[in-house]
């Protein structure tokens, strides 16, 4: 067996604890749900999952190690992520300038667009790659067979838990947001709050130390 059951008994609770800790991914899904509804919030969680899968794949083949040892590559990706989040914040603030009519329905963003934005946010956060590279190897045993397969299996377990939690956060935010959106002034506040969330994420990524 590539990954012993006793290893999974240690890994699964640790992965769940990490997934339950509020982080950039969870906040992004929260912001998407509040801004564009439950469907967008859930779609964003799957976009984050796609990004995490790609980070895991990169770590499994050694690309994450390359990023970790080359500060220039790390910084370029990090600042690209900051710029993208600032752009999303600008869009949210611009949307708040045009108030919806009374009792207007919450604007629906396509699930595909929310997914794409989430994938980019995840891929442009090199911290995820470094985290995967630092966390997963603690549970990989080369003596048991393919380290690549072990990496991907452990990454899948980690990713499933994160996707479930982020889906619940994004879906709940969208449900509450839909009810409040019909209130004209609160609708504008929601847009501004989403912008603040995205700016906070950008600042967090920009000023975090490696």
PDB file of N, CA and C in Angstrom, residues 59-159:
ATOM      1  N   UNK A  59       4.542  20.549  -7.633  1.00  0.00           N
ATOM      2  CA  UNK A  59       5.412  20.100  -6.538  1.00  0.00           C
ATOM      3  C   UNK A  59       5.874  18.671  -6.771  1.00  0.00           C
ATOM      4  N   UNK A  60       4.965  17.836  -7.287  1.00  0.00           N
ATOM      5  CA  UNK A  60       5.296  16.434  -7.509  1.00  0.00           C
ATOM      6  C   UNK A  60       6.392  16.258  -8.545  1.00  0.00           C
ATOM      7  N   UNK A  61       6.445  17.168  -9.521  1.00  0.00           N
ATOM      8  CA  UNK A  61       7.477  17.053 -10.558  1.00  0.00           C
ATOM      9  C   UNK A  61       8.663  17.976 -10.298  1.00  0.00           C
ATOM     10  N   UNK A  62       8.626  18.695  -9.173  1.00  0.00           N
ATOM     11  CA  UNK A  62       9.792  19.477  -8.767  1.00  0.00           C
ATOM     12  C   UNK A  62       9.786  20.942  -9.124  1.00  0.00           C
ATOM     13  N   UNK A  63       8.717  21.435  -9.790  1.00  0.00           N
ATOM     14  CA  UNK A  63       8.700  22.840 -10.176  1.00  0.00           C
ATOM     15  C   UNK A  63       8.600  23.763  -8.972  1.00  0.00           C
ATOM     16  N   UNK A  64       7.870  23.335  -7.945  1.00  0.00           N
ATOM     17  CA  UNK A  64       7.725  24.169  -6.759  1.00  0.00           C
ATOM     18  C   UNK A  64       9.078  24.381  -6.083  1.00  0.00           C
ATOM     19  N   UNK A  65       9.914  23.353  -6.125  1.00  0.00           N
ATOM     20  CA  UNK A  65      11.256  23.488  -5.550  1.00  0.00           C
ATOM     21  C   UNK A  65      12.056  24.543  -6.311  1.00  0.00           C
ATOM     22  N   UNK A  66      11.864  24.590  -7.621  1.00  0.00           N
ATOM     23  CA  UNK A  66      12.551  25.580  -8.437  1.00  0.00           C
ATOM     24  C   UNK A  66      12.123  26.995  -8.049  1.00  0.00           C
ATOM     25  N   UNK A  67      10.800  27.183  -7.847  1.00  0.00           N
ATOM     26  CA  UNK A  67      10.297  28.487  -7.434  1.00  0.00           C
ATOM     27  C   UNK A  67      10.852  28.868  -6.065  1.00  0.00           C
ATOM     28  N   UNK A  68      10.911  27.884  -5.167  1.00  0.00           N
ATOM     29  CA  UNK A  68      11.367  28.150  -3.805  1.00  0.00           C
ATOM     30  C   UNK A  68      12.822  28.580  -3.770  1.00  0.00           C
ATOM     31  N   UNK A  69      13.635  28.120  -4.724  1.00  0.00           N
ATOM     32  CA  UNK A  69      15.070  28.417  -4.703  1.00  0.00           C
ATOM     33  C   UNK A  69      15.449  29.583  -5.612  1.00  0.00           C
ATOM     34  N   UNK A  70      14.482  30.157  -6.310  1.00  0.00           N
ATOM     35  CA  UNK A  70      14.755  31.291  -7.185  1.00  0.00           C
ATOM     36  C   UNK A  70      13.855  32.462  -6.782  1.00  0.00           C
ATOM     37  N   UNK A  71      14.374  33.359  -5.942  1.00  0.00           N
ATOM     38  CA  UNK A  71      13.577  34.481  -5.429  1.00  0.00           C
ATOM     39  C   UNK A  71      12.940  35.325  -6.527  1.00  0.00           C
ATOM     40  N   UNK A  72      13.612  35.484  -7.653  1.00  0.00           N
ATOM     41  CA  UNK A  72      13.054  36.305  -8.727  1.00  0.00           C
ATOM     42  C   UNK A  72      11.761  35.740  -9.267  1.00  0.00           C
ATOM     43  N   UNK A  73      11.731  34.424  -9.493  1.00  0.00           N
ATOM     44  CA  UNK A  73      10.516  33.784  -9.991  1.00  0.00           C
ATOM     45  C   UNK A  73       9.399  33.881  -8.966  1.00  0.00           C
ATOM     46  N   UNK A  74       9.752  33.656  -7.710  1.00  0.00           N
ATOM     47  CA  UNK A  74       8.767  33.744  -6.627  1.00  0.00           C
ATOM     48  C   UNK A  74       8.148  35.137  -6.582  1.00  0.00           C
ATOM     49  N   UNK A  75       8.999  36.168  -6.621  1.00  0.00           N
ATOM     50  CA  UNK A  75       8.514  37.546  -6.516  1.00  0.00           C
ATOM     51  C   UNK A  75       7.660  37.928  -7.723  1.00  0.00           C
ATOM     52  N   UNK A  76       8.052  37.491  -8.916  1.00  0.00           N
ATOM     53  CA  UNK A  76       7.280  37.824 -10.117  1.00  0.00           C
ATOM     54  C   UNK A  76       5.869  37.261 -10.030  1.00  0.00           C
ATOM     55  N   UNK A  77       5.749  36.008  -9.614  1.00  0.00           N
ATOM     56  CA  UNK A  77       4.429  35.387  -9.486  1.00  0.00           C
ATOM     57  C   UNK A  77       3.624  36.067  -8.386  1.00  0.00           C
ATOM     58  N   UNK A  78       4.280  36.365  -7.274  1.00  0.00           N
ATOM     59  CA  UNK A  78       3.582  36.980  -6.139  1.00  0.00           C
ATOM     60  C   UNK A  78       2.994  38.339  -6.523  1.00  0.00           C
ATOM     61  N   UNK A  79       3.788  39.172  -7.190  1.00  0.00           N
ATOM     62  CA  UNK A  79       3.300  40.507  -7.530  1.00  0.00           C
ATOM     63  C   UNK A  79       2.275  40.476  -8.651  1.00  0.00           C
ATOM     64  N   UNK A  80       2.346  39.480  -9.508  1.00  0.00           N
ATOM     65  CA  UNK A  80       1.292  39.306 -10.512  1.00  0.00           C
ATOM     66  C   UNK A  80      -0.033  38.990  -9.815  1.00  0.00           C
ATOM     67  N   UNK A  81       0.024  38.173  -8.772  1.00  0.00           N
ATOM     68  CA  UNK A  81      -1.177  37.863  -7.993  1.00  0.00           C
ATOM     69  C   UNK A  81      -1.729  39.084  -7.286  1.00  0.00           C
ATOM     70  N   UNK A  82      -0.838  39.905  -6.728  1.00  0.00           N
ATOM     71  CA  UNK A  82      -1.262  41.142  -6.065  1.00  0.00           C
ATOM     72  C   UNK A  82      -1.975  42.049  -7.067  1.00  0.00           C
ATOM     73  N   UNK A  83      -1.385  42.216  -8.249  1.00  0.00           N
ATOM     74  CA  UNK A  83      -1.970  43.086  -9.268  1.00  0.00           C
ATOM     75  C   UNK A  83      -3.350  42.587  -9.698  1.00  0.00           C
ATOM     76  N   UNK A  84      -3.503  41.277  -9.828  1.00  0.00           N
ATOM     77  CA  UNK A  84      -4.794  40.726 -10.257  1.00  0.00           C
ATOM     78  C   UNK A  84      -5.868  40.962  -9.200  1.00  0.00           C
ATOM     79  N   UNK A  85      -5.522  40.801  -7.942  1.00  0.00           N
ATOM     80  CA  UNK A  85      -6.488  41.038  -6.872  1.00  0.00           C
ATOM     81  C   UNK A  85      -6.869  42.515  -6.791  1.00  0.00           C
ATOM     82  N   UNK A  86      -5.919  43.406  -7.007  1.00  0.00           N
ATOM     83  CA  UNK A  86      -6.223  44.842  -7.027  1.00  0.00           C
ATOM     84  C   UNK A  86      -7.181  45.148  -8.171  1.00  0.00           C
ATOM     85  N   UNK A  87      -6.975  44.501  -9.307  1.00  0.00           N
ATOM     86  CA  UNK A  87      -7.878  44.682 -10.453  1.00  0.00           C
ATOM     87  C   UNK A  87      -9.296  44.227 -10.105  1.00  0.00           C
ATOM     88  N   UNK A  88      -9.429  43.072  -9.447  1.00  0.00           N
ATOM     89  CA  UNK A  88     -10.749  42.589  -9.035  1.00  0.00           C
ATOM     90  C   UNK A  88     -11.393  43.542  -8.036  1.00  0.00           C
ATOM     91  N   UNK A  89     -10.585  44.107  -7.130  1.00  0.00           N
ATOM     92  CA  UNK A  89     -11.110  45.073  -6.164  1.00  0.00           C
ATOM     93  C   UNK A  89     -11.625  46.317  -6.881  1.00  0.00           C
ATOM     94  N   UNK A  90     -10.880  46.777  -7.870  1.00  0.00           N
ATOM     95  CA  UNK A  90     -11.303  47.943  -8.647  1.00  0.00           C
ATOM     96  C   UNK A  90     -12.641  47.683  -9.323  1.00  0.00           C
ATOM     97  N   UNK A  91     -12.807  46.490  -9.883  1.00  0.00           N
ATOM     98  CA  UNK A  91     -14.078  46.135 -10.520  1.00  0.00           C
ATOM     99  C   UNK A  91     -15.232  46.173  -9.516  1.00  0.00           C
ATOM    100  N   UNK A  92     -14.968  45.672  -8.299  1.00  0.00           N
ATOM    101  CA  UNK A  92     -16.012  45.658  -7.267  1.00  0.00           C
ATOM    102  C   UNK A  92     -16.391  47.080  -6.858  1.00  0.00           C
ATOM    103  N   UNK A  93     -15.390  47.939  -6.657  1.00  0.00           N
ATOM    104  CA  UNK A  93     -15.675  49.327  -6.277  1.00  0.00           C
ATOM    105  C   UNK A  93     -16.409  50.064  -7.391  1.00  0.00           C
ATOM    106  N   UNK A  94     -16.041  49.793  -8.630  1.00  0.00           N
ATOM    107  CA  UNK A  94     -16.704  50.436  -9.752  1.00  0.00           C
ATOM    108  C   UNK A  94     -18.157  49.997  -9.828  1.00  0.00           C
ATOM    109  N   UNK A  95     -18.426  48.725  -9.521  1.00  0.00           N
ATOM    110  CA  UNK A  95     -19.801  48.233  -9.528  1.00  0.00           C
ATOM    111  C   UNK A  95     -20.645  48.878  -8.453  1.00  0.00           C
ATOM    112  N   UNK A  96     -20.027  49.245  -7.326  1.00  0.00           N
ATOM    113  CA  UNK A  96     -20.789  49.847  -6.226  1.00  0.00           C
ATOM    114  C   UNK A  96     -21.233  51.263  -6.548  1.00  0.00           C
ATOM    115  N   UNK A  97     -20.615  51.878  -7.560  1.00  0.00           N
ATOM    116  CA  UNK A  97     -20.968  53.251  -7.903  1.00  0.00           C
ATOM    117  C   UNK A  97     -22.337  53.329  -8.569  1.00  0.00           C
ATOM    118  N   UNK A  98     -22.781  52.241  -9.169  1.00  0.00           N
ATOM    119  CA  UNK A  98     -24.092  52.192  -9.813  1.00  0.00           C
ATOM    120  C   UNK A  98     -25.016  51.360  -8.948  1.00  0.00           C
ATOM    121  N   UNK A  99     -25.837  52.015  -8.180  1.00  0.00           N
ATOM    122  CA  UNK A  99     -26.729  51.308  -7.275  1.00  0.00           C
ATOM    123  C   UNK A  99     -27.841  50.609  -8.048  1.00  0.00           C
ATOM    124  N   UNK A 100     -28.225  49.405  -7.654  1.00  0.00           N
ATOM    125  CA  UNK A 100     -29.336  48.714  -8.325  1.00  0.00           C
ATOM    126  C   UNK A 100     -30.667  49.353  -7.946  1.00  0.00           C
ATOM    127  N   UNK A 101     -31.652  49.098  -8.761  1.00  0.00           N
ATOM    128  CA  UNK A 101     -32.988  49.598  -8.441  1.00  0.00           C
ATOM    129  C   UNK A 101     -33.511  48.872  -7.207  1.00  0.00           C
ATOM    130  N   UNK A 102     -34.458  49.492  -6.493  1.00  0.00           N
ATOM    131  CA  UNK A 102     -35.028  48.825  -5.319  1.00  0.00           C
ATOM    132  C   UNK A 102     -35.556  47.431  -5.681  1.00  0.00           C
ATOM    133  N   UNK A 103     -35.292  46.484  -4.796  1.00  0.00           N
ATOM    134  CA  UNK A 103     -35.737  45.104  -4.957  1.00  0.00           C
ATOM    135  C   UNK A 103     -35.121  44.421  -6.191  1.00  0.00           C
ATOM    136  N   UNK A 104     -34.006  44.959  -6.675  1.00  0.00           N
ATOM    137  CA  UNK A 104     -33.343  44.315  -7.818  1.00  0.00           C
ATOM    138  C   UNK A 104     -32.726  42.998  -7.384  1.00  0.00           C
ATOM    139  N   UNK A 105     -32.668  42.070  -8.315  1.00  0.00           N
ATOM    140  CA  UNK A 105     -32.057  40.779  -8.004  1.00  0.00           C
ATOM    141  C   UNK A 105     -30.542  40.916  -7.946  1.00  0.00           C
ATOM    142  N   UNK A 106     -29.927  40.066  -7.190  1.00  0.00           N
ATOM    143  CA  UNK A 106     -28.472  40.061  -7.095  1.00  0.00           C
ATOM    144  C   UNK A 106     -27.874  39.752  -8.470  1.00  0.00           C
ATOM    145  N   UNK A 107     -26.912  40.568  -8.930  1.00  0.00           N
ATOM    146  CA  UNK A 107     -26.318  40.284 -10.241  1.00  0.00           C
ATOM    147  C   UNK A 107     -25.632  38.928 -10.242  1.00  0.00           C
ATOM    148  N   UNK A 108     -25.903  38.148 -11.271  1.00  0.00           N
ATOM    149  CA  UNK A 108     -25.369  36.795 -11.331  1.00  0.00           C
ATOM    150  C   UNK A 108     -24.140  36.762 -12.238  1.00  0.00           C
ATOM    151  N   UNK A 109     -23.028  36.384 -11.694  1.00  0.00           N
ATOM    152  CA  UNK A 109     -21.809  36.205 -12.475  1.00  0.00           C
ATOM    153  C   UNK A 109     -21.746  34.752 -12.901  1.00  0.00           C
ATOM    154  N   UNK A 110     -21.332  34.511 -14.125  1.00  0.00           N
ATOM    155  CA  UNK A 110     -21.287  33.131 -14.603  1.00  0.00           C
ATOM    156  C   UNK A 110     -20.343  32.300 -13.752  1.00  0.00           C
ATOM    157  N   UNK A 111     -20.725  31.053 -13.549  1.00  0.00           N
ATOM    158  CA  UNK A 111     -19.898  30.149 -12.762  1.00  0.00           C
ATOM    159  C   UNK A 111     -18.527  29.984 -13.413  1.00  0.00           C
ATOM    160  N   UNK A 112     -18.513  29.975 -14.754  1.00  0.00           N
ATOM    161  CA  UNK A 112     -17.242  29.807 -15.469  1.00  0.00           C
ATOM    162  C   UNK A 112     -16.293  30.960 -15.181  1.00  0.00           C
ATOM    163  N   UNK A 113     -16.827  32.171 -15.123  1.00  0.00           N
ATOM    164  CA  UNK A 113     -15.975  33.332 -14.849  1.00  0.00           C
ATOM    165  C   UNK A 113     -15.449  33.290 -13.422  1.00  0.00           C
ATOM    166  N   UNK A 114     -16.317  32.960 -12.470  1.00  0.00           N
ATOM    167  CA  UNK A 114     -15.882  32.853 -11.078  1.00  0.00           C
ATOM    168  C   UNK A 114     -14.812  31.774 -10.926  1.00  0.00           C
ATOM    169  N   UNK A 115     -14.988  30.660 -11.656  1.00  0.00           N
ATOM    170  CA  UNK A 115     -14.001  29.573 -11.625  1.00  0.00           C
ATOM    171  C   UNK A 115     -12.665  30.052 -12.175  1.00  0.00           C
ATOM    172  N   UNK A 116     -12.695  30.745 -13.316  1.00  0.00           N
ATOM    173  CA  UNK A 116     -11.455  31.214 -13.937  1.00  0.00           C
ATOM    174  C   UNK A 116     -10.708  32.182 -13.021  1.00  0.00           C
ATOM    175  N   UNK A 117     -11.437  33.108 -12.421  1.00  0.00           N
ATOM    176  CA  UNK A 117     -10.806  34.071 -11.527  1.00  0.00           C
ATOM    177  C   UNK A 117     -10.160  33.366 -10.339  1.00  0.00           C
ATOM    178  N   UNK A 118     -10.848  32.364  -9.803  1.00  0.00           N
ATOM    179  CA  UNK A 118     -10.313  31.643  -8.649  1.00  0.00           C
ATOM    180  C   UNK A 118      -9.064  30.851  -9.022  1.00  0.00           C
ATOM    181  N   UNK A 119      -9.063  30.256 -10.212  1.00  0.00           N
ATOM    182  CA  UNK A 119      -7.877  29.521 -10.667  1.00  0.00           C
ATOM    183  C   UNK A 119      -6.678  30.455 -10.731  1.00  0.00           C
ATOM    184  N   UNK A 120      -6.877  31.644 -11.292  1.00  0.00           N
ATOM    185  CA  UNK A 120      -5.783  32.605 -11.402  1.00  0.00           C
ATOM    186  C   UNK A 120      -5.296  33.061 -10.034  1.00  0.00           C
ATOM    187  N   UNK A 121      -6.245  33.340  -9.137  1.00  0.00           N
ATOM    188  CA  UNK A 121      -5.862  33.770  -7.786  1.00  0.00           C
ATOM    189  C   UNK A 121      -5.020  32.701  -7.108  1.00  0.00           C
ATOM    190  N   UNK A 122      -5.409  31.445  -7.268  1.00  0.00           N
ATOM    191  CA  UNK A 122      -4.660  30.358  -6.650  1.00  0.00           C
ATOM    192  C   UNK A 122      -3.286  30.180  -7.293  1.00  0.00           C
ATOM    193  N   UNK A 123      -3.246  30.176  -8.633  1.00  0.00           N
ATOM    194  CA  UNK A 123      -1.981  29.956  -9.327  1.00  0.00           C
ATOM    195  C   UNK A 123      -0.997  31.096  -9.103  1.00  0.00           C
ATOM    196  N   UNK A 124      -1.513  32.314  -8.919  1.00  0.00           N
ATOM    197  CA  UNK A 124      -0.641  33.470  -8.739  1.00  0.00           C
ATOM    198  C   UNK A 124      -0.279  33.705  -7.275  1.00  0.00           C
ATOM    199  N   UNK A 125      -0.539  32.714  -6.441  1.00  0.00           N
ATOM    200  CA  UNK A 125      -0.123  32.777  -5.039  1.00  0.00           C
ATOM    201  C   UNK A 125       0.943  31.708  -4.806  1.00  0.00           C
ATOM    202  N   UNK A 126       2.222  32.066  -4.943  1.00  0.00           N
ATOM    203  CA  UNK A 126       3.286  31.051  -4.809  1.00  0.00           C
ATOM    204  C   UNK A 126       3.374  30.471  -3.416  1.00  0.00           C
ATOM    205  N   UNK A 127       2.737  31.126  -2.434  1.00  0.00           N
ATOM    206  CA  UNK A 127       2.722  30.578  -1.078  1.00  0.00           C
ATOM    207  C   UNK A 127       2.085  29.190  -1.057  1.00  0.00           C
ATOM    208  N   UNK A 128       1.091  28.986  -1.940  1.00  0.00           N
ATOM    209  CA  UNK A 128       0.423  27.681  -1.990  1.00  0.00           C
ATOM    210  C   UNK A 128       1.413  26.614  -2.436  1.00  0.00           C
ATOM    211  N   UNK A 129       2.203  26.942  -3.451  1.00  0.00           N
ATOM    212  CA  UNK A 129       3.194  25.981  -3.945  1.00  0.00           C
ATOM    213  C   UNK A 129       4.212  25.646  -2.861  1.00  0.00           C
ATOM    214  N   UNK A 130       4.676  26.673  -2.152  1.00  0.00           N
ATOM    215  CA  UNK A 130       5.666  26.452  -1.101  1.00  0.00           C
ATOM    216  C   UNK A 130       5.062  25.629   0.037  1.00  0.00           C
ATOM    217  N   UNK A 131       3.788  25.921   0.369  1.00  0.00           N
ATOM    218  CA  UNK A 131       3.121  25.173   1.435  1.00  0.00           C
ATOM    219  C   UNK A 131       3.006  23.692   1.056  1.00  0.00           C
ATOM    220  N   UNK A 132       2.557  23.431  -0.168  1.00  0.00           N
ATOM    221  CA  UNK A 132       2.413  22.045  -0.617  1.00  0.00           C
ATOM    222  C   UNK A 132       3.763  21.339  -0.562  1.00  0.00           C
ATOM    223  N   UNK A 133       4.812  22.032  -0.992  1.00  0.00           N
ATOM    224  CA  UNK A 133       6.148  21.440  -1.013  1.00  0.00           C
ATOM    225  C   UNK A 133       6.662  21.161   0.399  1.00  0.00           C
ATOM    226  N   UNK A 134       6.237  22.005   1.357  1.00  0.00           N
ATOM    227  CA  UNK A 134       6.721  21.830   2.731  1.00  0.00           C
ATOM    228  C   UNK A 134       5.900  20.812   3.517  1.00  0.00           C
ATOM    229  N   UNK A 135       4.587  20.740   3.234  1.00  0.00           N
ATOM    230  CA  UNK A 135       3.687  19.924   4.050  1.00  0.00           C
ATOM    231  C   UNK A 135       3.603  18.474   3.577  1.00  0.00           C
ATOM    232  N   UNK A 136       3.353  18.279   2.294  1.00  0.00           N
ATOM    233  CA  UNK A 136       3.109  16.926   1.799  1.00  0.00           C
ATOM    234  C   UNK A 136       4.305  15.978   1.953  1.00  0.00           C
ATOM    235  N   UNK A 137       5.545  16.437   1.733  1.00  0.00           N
ATOM    236  CA  UNK A 137       6.664  15.487   1.854  1.00  0.00           C
ATOM    237  C   UNK A 137       6.815  14.857   3.230  1.00  0.00           C
ATOM    238  N   UNK A 138       6.235  15.497   4.259  1.00  0.00           N
ATOM    239  CA  UNK A 138       6.330  14.929   5.603  1.00  0.00           C
ATOM    240  C   UNK A 138       5.621  13.578   5.692  1.00  0.00           C
ATOM    241  N   UNK A 139       4.741  13.302   4.738  1.00  0.00           N
ATOM    242  CA  UNK A 139       3.945  12.071   4.763  1.00  0.00           C
ATOM    243  C   UNK A 139       4.267  11.148   3.588  1.00  0.00           C
ATOM    244  N   UNK A 140       5.281  11.509   2.820  1.00  0.00           N
ATOM    245  CA  UNK A 140       5.687  10.694   1.672  1.00  0.00           C
ATOM    246  C   UNK A 140       6.855   9.800   2.065  1.00  0.00           C
ATOM    247  N   UNK A 141       6.752   8.528   1.729  1.00  0.00           N
ATOM    248  CA  UNK A 141       7.806   7.556   2.037  1.00  0.00           C
ATOM    249  C   UNK A 141       8.296   6.926   0.735  1.00  0.00           C
ATOM    250  N   UNK A 142       9.479   7.329   0.253  1.00  0.00           N
ATOM    251  CA  UNK A 142       9.998   6.785  -1.011  1.00  0.00           C
ATOM    252  C   UNK A 142      10.123   5.267  -1.002  1.00  0.00           C
ATOM    253  N   UNK A 143      10.290   4.685   0.176  1.00  0.00           N
ATOM    254  CA  UNK A 143      10.456   3.239   0.252  1.00  0.00           C
ATOM    255  C   UNK A 143       9.177   2.496  -0.132  1.00  0.00           C
ATOM    256  N   UNK A 144       8.043   3.195  -0.130  1.00  0.00           N
ATOM    257  CA  UNK A 144       6.757   2.540  -0.407  1.00  0.00           C
ATOM    258  C   UNK A 144       6.355   2.623  -1.874  1.00  0.00           C
ATOM    259  N   UNK A 145       7.189   3.249  -2.695  1.00  0.00           N
ATOM    260  CA  UNK A 145       6.842   3.309  -4.105  1.00  0.00           C
ATOM    261  C   UNK A 145       6.898   4.715  -4.649  1.00  0.00           C
ATOM    262  N   UNK A 146       6.200   4.940  -5.747  1.00  0.00           N
ATOM    263  CA  UNK A 146       6.249   6.204  -6.480  1.00  0.00           C
ATOM    264  C   UNK A 146       5.939   7.410  -5.582  1.00  0.00           C
ATOM    265  N   UNK A 147       6.906   8.304  -5.448  1.00  0.00           N
ATOM    266  CA  UNK A 147       6.670   9.524  -4.663  1.00  0.00           C
ATOM    267  C   UNK A 147       5.688  10.435  -5.399  1.00  0.00           C
ATOM    268  N   UNK A 148       5.694  10.382  -6.738  1.00  0.00           N
ATOM    269  CA  UNK A 148       4.763  11.198  -7.519  1.00  0.00           C
ATOM    270  C   UNK A 148       3.320  10.821  -7.190  1.00  0.00           C
ATOM    271  N   UNK A 149       3.029   9.526  -7.197  1.00  0.00           N
ATOM    272  CA  UNK A 149       1.664   9.066  -6.905  1.00  0.00           C
ATOM    273  C   UNK A 149       1.291   9.402  -5.466  1.00  0.00           C
ATOM    274  N   UNK A 150       2.226   9.231  -4.535  1.00  0.00           N
ATOM    275  CA  UNK A 150       1.938   9.568  -3.138  1.00  0.00           C
ATOM    276  C   UNK A 150       1.625  11.051  -3.000  1.00  0.00           C
ATOM    277  N   UNK A 151       2.416  11.897  -3.664  1.00  0.00           N
ATOM    278  CA  UNK A 151       2.173  13.342  -3.646  1.00  0.00           C
ATOM    279  C   UNK A 151       0.762  13.656  -4.118  1.00  0.00           C
ATOM    280  N   UNK A 152       0.375  13.064  -5.245  1.00  0.00           N
ATOM    281  CA  UNK A 152      -0.919  13.368  -5.826  1.00  0.00           C
ATOM    282  C   UNK A 152      -2.064  12.841  -4.962  1.00  0.00           C
ATOM    283  N   UNK A 153      -1.902  11.672  -4.371  1.00  0.00           N
ATOM    284  CA  UNK A 153      -2.946  11.127  -3.498  1.00  0.00           C
ATOM    285  C   UNK A 153      -3.144  12.001  -2.261  1.00  0.00           C
ATOM    286  N   UNK A 154      -2.031  12.383  -1.627  1.00  0.00           N
ATOM    287  CA  UNK A 154      -2.129  13.236  -0.441  1.00  0.00           C
ATOM    288  C   UNK A 154      -2.691  14.608  -0.806  1.00  0.00           C
ATOM    289  N   UNK A 155      -2.252  15.125  -1.948  1.00  0.00           N
ATOM    290  CA  UNK A 155      -2.773  16.417  -2.391  1.00  0.00           C
ATOM    291  C   UNK A 155      -4.266  16.363  -2.668  1.00  0.00           C
ATOM    292  N   UNK A 156      -4.735  15.229  -3.166  1.00  0.00           N
ATOM    293  CA  UNK A 156      -6.167  15.066  -3.429  1.00  0.00           C
ATOM    294  C   UNK A 156      -6.966  15.067  -2.130  1.00  0.00           C
ATOM    295  N   UNK A 157      -6.461  14.379  -1.126  1.00  0.00           N
ATOM    296  CA  UNK A 157      -7.141  14.372   0.177  1.00  0.00           C
ATOM    297  C   UNK A 157      -7.201  15.785   0.739  1.00  0.00           C
ATOM    298  N   UNK A 158      -6.087  16.491   0.681  1.00  0.00           N
ATOM    299  CA  UNK A 158      -6.039  17.873   1.166  1.00  0.00           C
ATOM    300  C   UNK A 158      -7.007  18.752   0.387  1.00  0.00           C
ATOM    301  N   UNK A 159      -7.050  18.551  -0.911  1.00  0.00           N
ATOM    302  CA  UNK A 159      -7.859  19.390  -1.788  1.00  0.00           C
ATOM    303  C   UNK A 159      -9.347  19.139  -1.610  1.00  0.00           C
TER     304      UNK A 159
END
